[in-house]
Coordinates of C-alpha atoms and ligand atoms in Angstrom, one line a residue:
M181 CA 13.7 -11.8 28.4
L182 CA 12.8 -11.7 24.8
K183 CA 14.7 -10.5 21.7
V184 CA 12.9 -9.8 18.4
T185 CA 15.0 -10.5 15.3
K186 CA 14.3 -9.4 11.8
F187 CA 16.2 -10.8 8.8
G188 CA 16.2 -8.8 5.6
G189 CA 16.1 -10.0 2.0
S190 CA 19.8 -10.8 1.6
S191 CA 19.7 -12.9 4.7
M192 CA 16.9 -14.9 3.1
A193 CA 18.2 -15.2 -0.4
D194 CA 19.1 -18.9 -0.5
A195 CA 19.4 -22.1 1.5
G196 CA 22.9 -21.1 2.7
Q197 CA 21.6 -17.9 4.1
Y198 CA 18.7 -19.8 5.9
R199 CA 21.4 -21.9 7.6
K200 CA 23.2 -18.8 8.8
V201 CA 19.9 -17.4 10.1
R202 CA 19.1 -20.6 12.0
D203 CA 22.6 -20.6 13.6
I204 CA 22.0 -17.0 14.7
V205 CA 18.6 -17.6 16.1
L206 CA 19.4 -20.9 17.9
A207 CA 22.6 -19.4 19.4
D208 CA 20.5 -17.4 21.8
P209 CA 17.4 -18.8 23.6
E210 CA 16.1 -15.3 24.0
R211 CA 15.7 -15.0 20.2
K212 CA 12.1 -16.3 20.2
V213 CA 10.5 -14.0 17.6
V214 CA 11.7 -14.0 14.0
I215 CA 10.5 -11.6 11.3
V216 CA 11.5 -12.4 7.7
S217 CA 11.6 -10.6 4.4
A218 CA 11.1 -12.1 0.9
A219 CA 14.1 -13.6 -0.7
G220 CA 16.5 -10.9 -1.9
K221 CA 19.2 -10.9 -4.5
R222 CA 21.8 -13.7 -4.4
N223 CA 24.2 -11.6 -6.4
S224 CA 24.2 -8.2 -8.1
D225 CA 22.5 -9.5 -11.3
D226 CA 19.8 -11.4 -9.4
H227 CA 16.2 -10.3 -8.8
K228 CA 14.4 -9.5 -5.5
L229 CA 11.3 -11.7 -5.2
T230 CA 9.2 -8.7 -4.3
D231 CA 10.2 -7.0 -7.6
L232 CA 9.2 -10.2 -9.5
L233 CA 5.9 -10.3 -7.7
Y234 CA 5.1 -6.7 -8.7
L235 CA 6.1 -7.4 -12.2
C236 CA 3.9 -10.5 -12.3
H237 CA 0.9 -8.4 -11.1
A238 CA 1.6 -5.8 -13.7
H239 CA 1.5 -8.5 -16.4
T240 CA -1.8 -9.9 -15.3
K241 CA -3.3 -6.5 -14.9
Y242 CA -2.7 -5.8 -18.6
G243 CA -3.8 -9.3 -19.7
V244 CA -0.3 -10.6 -20.4
A245 CA 0.5 -14.1 -19.1
C246 CA 3.0 -14.0 -16.2
D247 CA 3.7 -17.7 -16.2
P248 CA 7.5 -17.5 -16.7
I249 CA 7.9 -14.9 -13.9
F250 CA 5.6 -16.9 -11.7
D251 CA 7.7 -20.0 -12.3
M252 CA 10.9 -18.0 -11.4
I253 CA 9.3 -17.0 -8.1
T254 CA 8.0 -20.5 -7.1
S255 CA 11.2 -22.2 -8.2
R256 CA 13.3 -20.0 -5.9
Y257 CA 11.2 -21.2 -2.9
L258 CA 11.1 -24.8 -4.0
E259 CA 14.9 -24.8 -4.4
I260 CA 15.3 -23.5 -0.9
R261 CA 12.9 -26.0 0.5
D262 CA 14.5 -29.0 -1.3
E263 CA 18.0 -27.9 -0.4
L264 CA 17.1 -27.7 3.2
G265 CA 15.3 -31.1 3.1
L266 CA 12.0 -29.7 4.3
S267 CA 8.8 -31.5 3.5
L268 CA 6.4 -28.5 3.2
D269 CA 3.7 -28.8 0.6
L270 CA 4.1 -25.5 -1.2
E271 CA 3.0 -26.8 -4.6
S272 CA -0.7 -26.8 -3.8
E273 CA -0.5 -23.3 -2.3
F274 CA 1.2 -22.1 -5.5
A275 CA -1.4 -23.7 -7.7
E276 CA -4.2 -22.1 -5.7
L277 CA -2.6 -18.7 -5.9
K278 CA -2.0 -19.0 -9.6
K279 CA -5.6 -20.0 -10.2
R280 CA -6.8 -16.9 -8.3
L281 CA -4.2 -14.7 -10.1
D282 CA -5.4 -15.8 -13.5
A283 CA -9.0 -15.0 -12.4
K284 CA -7.7 -11.5 -11.4
Q285 CA -8.7 -12.1 -7.8
V286 CA -5.4 -11.3 -6.3
S287 CA -4.7 -7.6 -5.5
K288 CA -1.3 -6.1 -6.0
D289 CA -0.7 -5.9 -2.3
E290 CA -1.7 -9.4 -1.7
L291 CA 0.6 -10.8 -4.4
A292 CA 3.5 -8.7 -3.2
S293 CA 3.0 -9.9 0.3
R294 CA 3.4 -13.6 -0.7
G295 CA 7.2 -13.1 -0.9
E296 CA 7.4 -12.7 2.9
Y297 CA 4.6 -15.2 3.5
Y298 CA 6.4 -18.1 1.8
S299 CA 9.8 -17.1 3.4
A300 CA 8.1 -17.2 6.8
K301 CA 6.5 -20.6 6.1
L302 CA 9.9 -22.1 5.1
M303 CA 11.8 -20.5 8.0
A304 CA 9.2 -21.6 10.6
A305 CA 9.5 -25.2 9.3
F306 CA 13.3 -25.0 9.3
L307 CA 13.5 -23.6 12.9
D308 CA 10.6 -25.8 14.1
F309 CA 8.9 -22.6 15.3
D310 CA 5.2 -21.7 14.9
F311 CA 4.2 -19.7 11.8
V312 CA 2.2 -16.6 12.8
D313 CA 0.6 -14.8 9.9
A314 CA 1.0 -11.0 10.0
A315 CA -2.6 -10.6 8.7
D316 CA -3.8 -12.1 11.9
W317 CA -2.3 -9.4 14.1
I318 CA -1.2 -6.3 12.2
F319 CA -4.4 -4.3 11.7
F320 CA -4.5 -1.2 9.6
N321 CA -7.0 1.6 10.0
M322 CA -8.8 2.8 6.9
D323 CA -6.3 5.7 6.5
G324 CA -3.4 3.2 6.2
S325 CA -2.0 3.8 9.7
V326 CA -1.6 0.8 12.0
D327 CA -4.0 0.4 14.9
K328 CA -1.2 -0.3 17.3
Q329 CA -3.1 -1.2 20.5
T330 CA -5.4 -3.7 18.8
S331 CA -2.4 -5.2 16.9
Y332 CA -0.3 -5.5 20.0
D333 CA -3.1 -7.1 22.0
A334 CA -3.6 -9.6 19.2
L335 CA 0.1 -10.6 18.9
K336 CA 0.3 -11.1 22.7
K337 CA -2.4 -13.8 22.4
V338 CA -0.8 -16.0 19.7
G339 CA 1.8 -18.7 19.9
S340 CA 2.1 -21.9 21.8
G341 CA 5.1 -20.9 23.9
K342 CA 7.5 -22.1 21.1
G343 CA 9.3 -19.5 19.1
I344 CA 7.4 -17.8 16.3
V345 CA 8.2 -16.7 12.7
I346 CA 6.2 -13.8 11.2
P347 CA 6.3 -12.6 7.6
G348 CA 7.2 -8.9 7.4
F349 CA 5.9 -6.2 5.1
Y350 CA 2.1 -6.6 5.5
G351 CA -1.0 -6.7 7.6
A352 CA -4.8 -6.7 7.2
M353 CA -7.3 -3.9 6.5
P354 CA -10.5 -3.7 8.5
D355 CA -12.3 -5.8 5.9
G356 CA -9.6 -8.4 5.9
R357 CA -7.9 -7.5 2.7
I358 CA -4.1 -7.6 2.7
R359 CA -2.2 -4.3 2.7
T360 CA 1.5 -3.9 2.5
F361 CA 3.7 -1.2 4.0
S362 CA 5.8 0.8 1.5
R363 CA 9.0 -0.8 0.2
G364 CA 11.4 -2.0 2.9
G365 CA 8.5 -2.3 5.3
S366 CA 9.5 -5.5 7.0
D367 CA 11.6 -3.4 9.3
I368 CA 8.3 -1.9 10.6
T369 CA 6.8 -5.4 11.2
G370 CA 9.8 -6.2 13.4
A371 CA 9.4 -2.9 15.3
L372 CA 5.7 -3.5 15.9
A373 CA 6.4 -7.1 17.2
A374 CA 9.2 -5.8 19.5
A375 CA 6.8 -3.1 20.9
A376 CA 3.9 -5.5 21.3
L377 CA 5.9 -8.0 23.2
D378 CA 8.1 -5.5 25.2
A379 CA 11.3 -7.0 23.8
T380 CA 14.6 -6.1 25.5
V381 CA 16.1 -5.4 22.0
Y382 CA 15.0 -5.4 18.4
E383 CA 17.8 -7.0 16.3
N384 CA 17.7 -6.0 12.7
W385 CA 19.9 -8.4 10.7
T386 CA 21.1 -7.3 7.3
D387 CA 24.1 -7.5 5.0
V388 CA 26.3 -4.7 6.6
S389 CA 27.8 -4.6 10.1
G390 CA 25.7 -1.8 11.2
I391 CA 24.8 1.7 9.9
L392 CA 28.0 2.9 8.3
M393 CA 29.2 6.5 8.6
A394 CA 28.6 6.9 4.9
D395 CA 27.0 5.0 2.0
P396 CA 29.4 2.1 1.2
R397 CA 28.7 2.6 -2.5
I398 CA 30.4 6.1 -2.2
V399 CA 33.0 5.7 0.5
E400 CA 35.2 2.7 0.4
N401 CA 34.9 0.6 3.6
P402 CA 33.3 3.3 5.8
Q403 CA 33.4 2.6 9.5
P404 CA 30.3 1.4 11.2
I405 CA 28.6 3.8 13.7
P406 CA 28.8 2.0 17.1
E407 CA 26.0 4.1 18.7
V408 CA 23.4 6.5 17.2
T409 CA 20.5 8.2 18.9
Y410 CA 16.9 7.9 17.5
D411 CA 17.1 11.6 16.6
E412 CA 20.4 11.3 14.8
L413 CA 19.1 8.3 12.9
R414 CA 16.0 10.2 11.8
E415 CA 18.2 13.0 10.4
L416 CA 20.4 10.4 8.7
S417 CA 17.5 8.5 7.1
Y418 CA 15.7 11.7 6.0
A419 CA 18.8 12.9 4.3
G420 CA 19.4 9.6 2.5
A421 CA 20.9 6.7 4.6
Q422 CA 18.3 4.1 3.8
V423 CA 19.2 1.2 6.1
L424 CA 16.0 1.1 8.2
H425 CA 12.6 2.0 6.9
E426 CA 11.6 5.4 8.5
G427 CA 8.5 3.9 10.1
T428 CA 10.7 1.7 12.2
I429 CA 11.7 4.0 15.0
M430 CA 8.4 5.3 16.4
P431 CA 7.0 1.9 17.8
V432 CA 10.3 1.0 19.5
R433 CA 11.0 4.5 20.7
E434 CA 7.7 4.7 22.4
K435 CA 8.6 1.6 24.4
G436 CA 12.3 2.5 25.0
I437 CA 13.5 -0.6 23.1
P438 CA 17.0 -0.3 21.6
V439 CA 17.5 -1.4 18.0
N440 CA 20.7 -3.3 17.1
I441 CA 21.6 -3.5 13.4
R442 CA 23.6 -6.7 12.8
N443 CA 25.3 -8.5 9.9
T444 CA 24.0 -12.0 9.1
N445 CA 27.3 -12.7 7.3
A446 CA 29.4 -11.5 10.2
P447 CA 27.4 -12.4 13.3
D448 CA 30.2 -11.7 15.8
D449 CA 30.3 -8.0 14.8
R450 CA 28.6 -5.8 17.4
G451 CA 26.8 -3.7 14.8
T452 CA 25.0 -0.4 15.6
F453 CA 23.0 0.3 18.7
I454 CA 20.2 2.8 18.3
Q455 CA 18.5 4.3 21.4
E456 CA 17.3 7.5 23.1
S457 CA 20.7 8.3 24.5
F458 CA 23.9 6.6 25.7
D459 CA 25.6 6.8 29.1
T460 CA 28.9 5.6 27.7
E461 CA 30.0 5.8 24.1
T462 CA 32.6 3.7 22.2
D463 CA 34.2 6.9 20.8
P464 CA 33.2 10.0 22.7
H465 CA 35.5 12.2 20.6
R466 CA 33.9 11.5 17.3
V467 CA 32.4 14.8 16.1
I468 CA 30.4 13.6 13.2
T469 CA 28.2 10.5 13.6
G470 CA 27.4 10.1 9.9
I471 CA 27.3 11.8 6.5
T472 CA 24.5 11.2 4.0
G473 CA 22.8 13.0 1.1
K474 CA 20.4 12.9 -1.7
K475 CA 20.6 14.1 -5.3
D476 CA 18.1 16.1 -7.4
F477 CA 16.9 19.1 -5.5
S478 CA 16.0 22.5 -6.8
I479 CA 16.6 25.8 -5.0
I480 CA 14.2 28.7 -5.7
T481 CA 15.8 31.9 -4.5
M482 CA 14.1 35.2 -4.3
F483 CA 15.6 38.6 -3.4
K484 CA 13.5 41.5 -2.3
R485 CA 15.0 44.7 -0.9
G486 CA 13.6 45.5 2.6
M487 CA 12.1 42.0 2.9
T488 CA 12.9 41.7 6.6
S489 CA 10.8 44.7 7.5
Q490 CA 7.7 43.5 5.6
V491 CA 5.3 41.2 7.3
G492 CA 4.0 38.0 5.7
V493 CA 6.4 37.6 2.7
L494 CA 7.5 34.2 3.7
R495 CA 4.0 33.1 4.4
K496 CA 2.9 34.2 1.0
V497 CA 5.7 32.2 -0.7
L498 CA 5.1 29.1 1.3
S499 CA 1.3 29.2 0.7
V500 CA 2.0 29.2 -3.1
L501 CA 3.8 25.9 -2.6
E502 CA 1.1 24.6 -0.2
R503 CA -1.5 25.3 -2.9
H504 CA 0.4 23.0 -5.2
G505 CA 0.7 20.3 -2.6
I506 CA 4.5 20.6 -2.4
S507 CA 6.5 20.1 0.8
V508 CA 9.5 22.3 1.3
D509 CA 12.6 20.5 2.6
F510 CA 14.6 23.5 3.8
V511 CA 14.2 27.3 3.9
P512 CA 17.6 28.9 4.3
N513 CA 17.5 32.7 4.4
G514 CA 19.5 35.9 4.5
I515 CA 18.4 39.4 5.3
D516 CA 16.7 40.3 2.0
N517 CA 16.5 36.9 0.5
V518 CA 15.0 33.5 1.1
S519 CA 15.5 30.2 -0.6
L520 CA 13.2 27.2 -0.8
V521 CA 14.8 23.8 -1.3
V522 CA 12.5 21.3 -2.8
R523 CA 12.8 17.9 -4.6
T524 CA 13.0 18.5 -8.3
D525 CA 10.6 15.7 -9.2
A526 CA 8.0 17.2 -6.9
I527 CA 8.2 20.6 -8.4
A528 CA 9.0 20.0 -12.0
K529 CA 5.4 19.8 -13.3
H530 CA 4.3 22.9 -11.4
L531 CA 7.4 25.1 -11.8
Y532 CA 6.1 27.7 -14.2
A533 CA 2.9 28.2 -12.4
I534 CA 4.7 28.5 -9.1
M535 CA 7.1 31.0 -10.3
A536 CA 4.3 33.1 -11.8
E537 CA 2.4 33.0 -8.6
I538 CA 5.3 34.0 -6.4
Q539 CA 6.1 36.8 -8.8
Q540 CA 2.6 38.0 -8.6
E541 CA 2.1 37.7 -4.9
V542 CA 5.5 38.9 -3.6
Q543 CA 6.9 40.9 -6.5
P544 CA 10.5 40.1 -5.7
D545 CA 13.4 42.0 -7.2
S546 CA 14.7 38.8 -8.5
L547 CA 13.6 35.2 -8.6
E548 CA 15.8 32.3 -9.7
V549 CA 15.8 28.5 -9.8
L550 CA 18.9 26.4 -9.6
D551 CA 18.5 22.7 -10.5
N552 CA 20.7 19.6 -10.2
I553 CA 21.5 20.3 -6.5
S554 CA 22.4 17.6 -4.0
V555 CA 21.7 18.0 -0.4
I556 CA 24.3 16.6 2.0
A557 CA 23.9 16.3 5.7
A558 CA 26.6 15.9 8.4
V559 CA 24.8 14.6 11.4
G560 CA 26.0 14.3 15.0
H561 CA 24.8 15.3 18.5
R562 CA 28.4 16.3 19.4
M563 CA 28.5 19.0 16.8
A564 CA 26.0 21.0 18.9
F565 CA 27.5 24.2 20.3
R566 CA 31.0 23.1 19.3
P567 CA 32.6 26.0 17.5
G568 CA 34.6 25.4 14.4
V569 CA 32.8 22.4 12.9
S570 CA 31.2 24.2 10.1
G571 CA 34.4 26.0 9.4
R572 CA 36.2 22.6 9.1
I573 CA 33.5 21.3 6.7
F574 CA 33.7 24.4 4.5
N575 CA 37.4 24.5 4.5
A576 CA 37.6 20.8 3.4
L577 CA 35.2 21.4 0.6
G578 CA 36.9 24.6 -0.5
E579 CA 40.2 22.9 -0.7
A580 CA 38.7 20.2 -2.9
G581 CA 37.3 22.9 -5.2
I582 CA 33.7 22.1 -4.4
N583 CA 31.2 25.0 -4.6
I584 CA 28.7 25.3 -1.8
R585 CA 25.3 26.4 -3.1
M586 CA 23.3 26.5 0.2
I587 CA 23.9 26.1 3.9
N588 CA 21.3 25.3 6.5
Q589 CA 21.6 24.3 10.2
G590 CA 18.8 23.2 12.4
P591 CA 18.3 25.0 15.7
D592 CA 19.1 21.9 17.6
E593 CA 22.5 21.8 15.8
L594 CA 22.2 18.1 15.3
N595 CA 23.1 18.6 11.6
I596 CA 24.8 20.8 9.1
I597 CA 23.1 20.6 5.8
F598 CA 24.5 22.1 2.6
G599 CA 23.9 22.0 -1.1
V600 CA 26.4 21.2 -3.9
D601 CA 26.0 20.5 -7.6
N602 CA 24.9 17.0 -8.4
K603 CA 28.3 16.4 -10.1
D604 CA 30.1 17.0 -6.8
F605 CA 27.8 14.8 -4.7
A606 CA 30.0 11.7 -4.2
E607 CA 33.2 13.7 -4.0
A608 CA 31.8 16.0 -1.3
I609 CA 30.8 13.0 0.8
R610 CA 34.2 11.5 0.4
V611 CA 36.0 14.7 1.2
L612 CA 34.0 15.2 4.4
Y613 CA 34.4 11.5 5.4
N614 CA 38.2 11.7 4.9
S615 CA 38.6 15.0 6.8
F616 CA 36.6 13.9 9.8
V617 CA 37.2 10.2 10.1
K618 CA 40.8 9.6 9.1
Ligands
LIG959 P1 17.6 -5.5 4.1 O1 17.2 -6.2 2.9 O2 18.4 -6.4 5.1 O3 16.4 -4.8 4.7 P2 18.6 -3.1 2.9 O4 19.0 -3.3 1.5 O5 17.2 -2.5 3.1 O6 18.7 -4.4 3.7 O7 19.6 -2.1 3.7 C1 21.0 -2.4 3.8 C2 21.8 -1.7 2.7 O8 21.7 -0.3 2.9 C3 23.3 -2.1 2.7 O9 23.5 -3.2 1.9 C4 23.9 -0.8 2.0 O10 24.1 -1.0 0.6 C5 22.8 0.3 2.1 N1 23.2 1.5 2.8 C6 23.1 2.7 2.3 N2 23.6 3.7 3.1 C7 24.1 3.0 4.2 C8 24.8 3.3 5.4 N3 25.0 4.6 5.7 N4 25.1 2.3 6.2 C9 24.9 1.1 5.9 N5 24.3 0.6 4.8 C10 23.9 1.6 3.9
LIG960 N1 10.2 -7.4 0.5 C1 9.8 -6.0 0.7 C2 10.6 -5.1 -0.2 O1 11.4 -5.5 -1.0 C3 9.9 -5.6 2.1 C4 11.2 -5.6 2.8 O2 12.1 -6.3 2.3 O3 11.4 -5.0 3.8 O4 10.4 -3.9 -0.2
LIG961 MG1 15.5 -3.0 4.2

């Protein structure tokens, strides 16, 4: 029986956090595999090490010395080492790295990866576990995807039987160069390790007691979600709840491994369980699993009399966007009208060309763009085929004086998505939360 554990940046921020991590890992002999992030912020004014590493690389790229930033980075690690009383020689590794950095021999990805690398070195020493470099088993294909089978086979072969600590966030390209995942990617490293080793659970330790029903920066003290299915989570993350990197689910889902989000600062809390489905649920009467959203969308709406009876209108419109390489998030429609909901930053540069092309190809009776739209999603598998849920949502928003600009529901009825003005974003989430949770 094996549990894979991943500790995020805030769990690795200073020596005090390292002690909490050690207590958690050693409390359960099945916690034999530990994935760590780079040190995160110690308080709201602090810096994430990964951000400092990117900043340092940008300096050297433009020929500006990054010595003060480099010193900030190394001293964070030296401080942790000394406070924990470890006798690891980091100084010579730092000196070697700095030499190569000054000679412009360190790529952006390699430098960024050093945040997790040093975290893992320190945590391995502190736990007396083996250090296993991610570059020795996570292998990328040339297109940036992970060669899962080769990677899994490689991880199965390492280790001396003791526990292991692996740096998150990166792996190796076919030529050996280091490549990172996108930001937040240590979550993926943990998922790959869990899948490779057929773990019974993938524990993802962070600074909240699970996935919360709404963003804690918007709703005060939102309740944690006790159980969420992989599908619901995908909807929640797509629409804005960024707790896990979206690349995390696939590797564990393929192997049927549950994910448990836990809080390093409150280790007794049960957190959130994520799996395919649940036989029993903590709160089977909960209609909505979670509420999330994102700001800054645009809605292009066209109206054309008799549109339903004409073949190919929608295809023509979508192919205009395809030509400009823009993906469309939602396509709500009526009888003689259709809207395209897209991210404003994706479309901004192309907007005039796109409008002109749609005008020319479809000749709509009217064509309008609405900016500053937020898309909000209420997600929950229990909403499916339950009458009255959308009515309740729209009533609550109406009573609060919030205008609804767009409505969209997927055919699986896992979510109800609607658009409001950006200025109403936070209030709309609070209104929904209060009307469904309290
Ligand atoms: P880590 O560094 O451990 O990977 P992250 O910062 O990536 O942690 O993710 C945890 C953070 O996600 C929380 O501190 C919280 O501010 C934020 N967050 C946003 N939406 C939610 C939500 N619905 N539930 C829980 N946390 C959320
Ligand atoms: N340290 C990386 C980041 O800040 C990866 C991670 O924390 O998951 O994006
Ligand atoms: Mg994260």
